[in-house]
Amino acid sequence: AQTVTQSQPEMSVQEAETVTLSCTYDTSESDYYLFWYKQPPSRQMILVIRQEAYKQQNATENRFSVNFQKAAKSFSLKISDSQLGDAAMYFCASVNYGGSQGNLIFGKGTKLSVKP
Amino acid sequence: KAGVTQTPRYLIKTRGQQVTLSCSPISGHRSVSWYQQTPGQGLQFLFEYFSETQRNKGNFPGRFSGRQFSNSRSEMNVSTLELGDSALYLCASSLITGPGGELFFGEGSRLTVL
């Protein structure tokens, strides 16, 4: 069975600094997708970044980047130049290539606080 | 373009009652998924619908059911409510059916069972 583990329940970062959120996963499949979703307080969850397992190049979206280590089954999210609006719950998720899109396996989440 | 709309946003029920939650996906999205979010268990997959057919179901008891209509709107129903059913129920829609696509979430329906 697929599992996703986020070992940091809470993290804090100073505005304008960099923070890294950790995620490890376990799957027996060789092809899968990994995601980071952001859930701001009382607002919709939105996709931050997506990584396809067969791509060795780490995905990047503006201030957000990932460090994807396939052999170690690690998928960390780096947020550079942190902003107050980055404060949210961050969820790591995975889905196997042969799976259905809607059936994501989520980690328990990391609550990120941004200090001004 | 309107986002995913879930109604009601908040509701309070008592044990033994039943509840129906509604989800209107983004226009053109035919895939709808439901998740239960609780502090203890996190986000757990309930079911996924595409073109009125249930494609996948999570590990929940039969008290949890759902359906999708021809206009892609979806409803989920929980019968014989238990205290443990208190949760935020999230609906998500997507444009494509294969894995890897982006899920667009609604703000959720927060159910409290007393």
XYZ file of C-alpha atoms in Angstrom, chain B:
114
model
C -14.596 30.857 -14.065
C -16.371 29.729 -10.917
C -14.492 27.359 -8.652
C -15.716 24.219 -6.955
C -18.763 25.008 -4.854
C -19.752 22.969 -1.846
C -22.951 23.309 0.115
C -23.712 23.614 2.910
C -20.543 25.084 4.337
C -21.401 24.252 7.924
C -23.912 21.940 9.469
C -24.668 20.373 12.802
C -26.381 17.027 13.135
C -27.077 14.586 15.940
C -26.106 10.944 16.128
C -28.315 8.687 14.069
C -29.345 11.355 11.597
C -28.299 11.415 7.984
C -26.719 14.167 5.932
C -26.358 15.018 2.253
C -23.543 17.213 0.991
C -23.439 18.743 -2.441
C -20.582 19.606 -4.780
C -20.678 21.547 -8.037
C -17.450 21.098 -9.973
C -15.755 23.621 -12.204
C -17.576 23.895 -15.507
C -16.261 21.277 -17.907
C -14.781 19.059 -15.207
C -16.319 15.619 -15.274
C -14.322 13.976 -12.512
C -15.282 14.582 -8.886
C -13.591 13.177 -5.804
C -14.501 13.381 -2.140
C -12.187 13.422 0.857
C -12.734 13.394 4.594
C -10.351 15.592 6.584
C -9.937 15.160 10.337
C -7.147 16.266 12.706
C -6.366 12.685 13.642
C -6.576 10.848 10.326
C -5.737 13.675 7.949
C -7.131 13.514 4.435
C -8.740 10.246 3.491
C -10.157 9.386 0.102
C -13.869 8.585 0.058
C -14.820 8.091 -3.587
C -14.316 9.297 -7.118
C -16.891 9.731 -9.846
C -16.572 10.222 -13.565
C -19.479 10.537 -15.957
C -21.963 9.387 -13.309
C -19.956 6.235 -12.544
C -18.098 5.531 -9.344
C -14.527 4.758 -10.344
C -12.992 4.249 -6.942
C -14.056 3.935 -3.361
C -11.980 4.384 -0.237
C -12.043 2.289 2.882
C -15.190 3.666 4.477
C -18.285 1.831 5.723
C -21.377 1.492 3.605
C -22.998 4.369 5.501
C -21.016 6.615 3.186
C -22.393 6.798 -0.309
C -22.334 9.147 -3.218
C -23.544 9.788 -6.694
C -22.914 12.013 -9.660
C -25.498 13.556 -11.922
C -25.431 14.089 -15.668
C -24.344 17.711 -15.170
C -21.323 16.420 -13.164
C -22.659 17.744 -9.866
C -22.097 15.270 -7.080
C -23.635 14.488 -3.744
C -22.438 12.396 -0.875
C -24.625 10.976 1.839
C -23.778 9.725 5.284
C -26.471 7.765 7.071
C -26.775 6.883 10.749
C -24.269 9.534 11.746
C -21.680 8.776 14.409
C -19.621 11.199 16.488
C -16.545 10.139 14.532
C -18.072 11.408 11.306
C -17.422 14.971 12.441
C -15.015 16.276 9.844
C -14.375 18.637 6.985
C -15.600 17.005 3.788
C -13.752 18.206 0.728
C -14.793 17.844 -2.857
C -12.356 18.162 -5.724
C -12.872 18.257 -9.452
C -10.480 17.680 -12.298
C -10.412 18.110 -16.027
C -8.572 14.974 -17.026
C -9.174 11.455 -15.893
C -5.666 10.062 -15.774
C -3.331 10.434 -12.790
C -1.093 13.424 -12.432
C -3.673 16.076 -13.158
C -4.405 18.938 -10.823
C -7.267 18.606 -8.388
C -9.312 21.736 -7.738
C -10.782 21.721 -4.258
C -13.817 23.375 -2.783
C -13.796 25.086 0.595
C -15.426 22.067 2.175
C -18.474 21.255 4.228
C -17.779 21.163 7.942
C -19.971 18.597 9.639
C -20.349 18.471 13.394
C -22.122 15.477 14.900
C -23.411 15.899 18.443
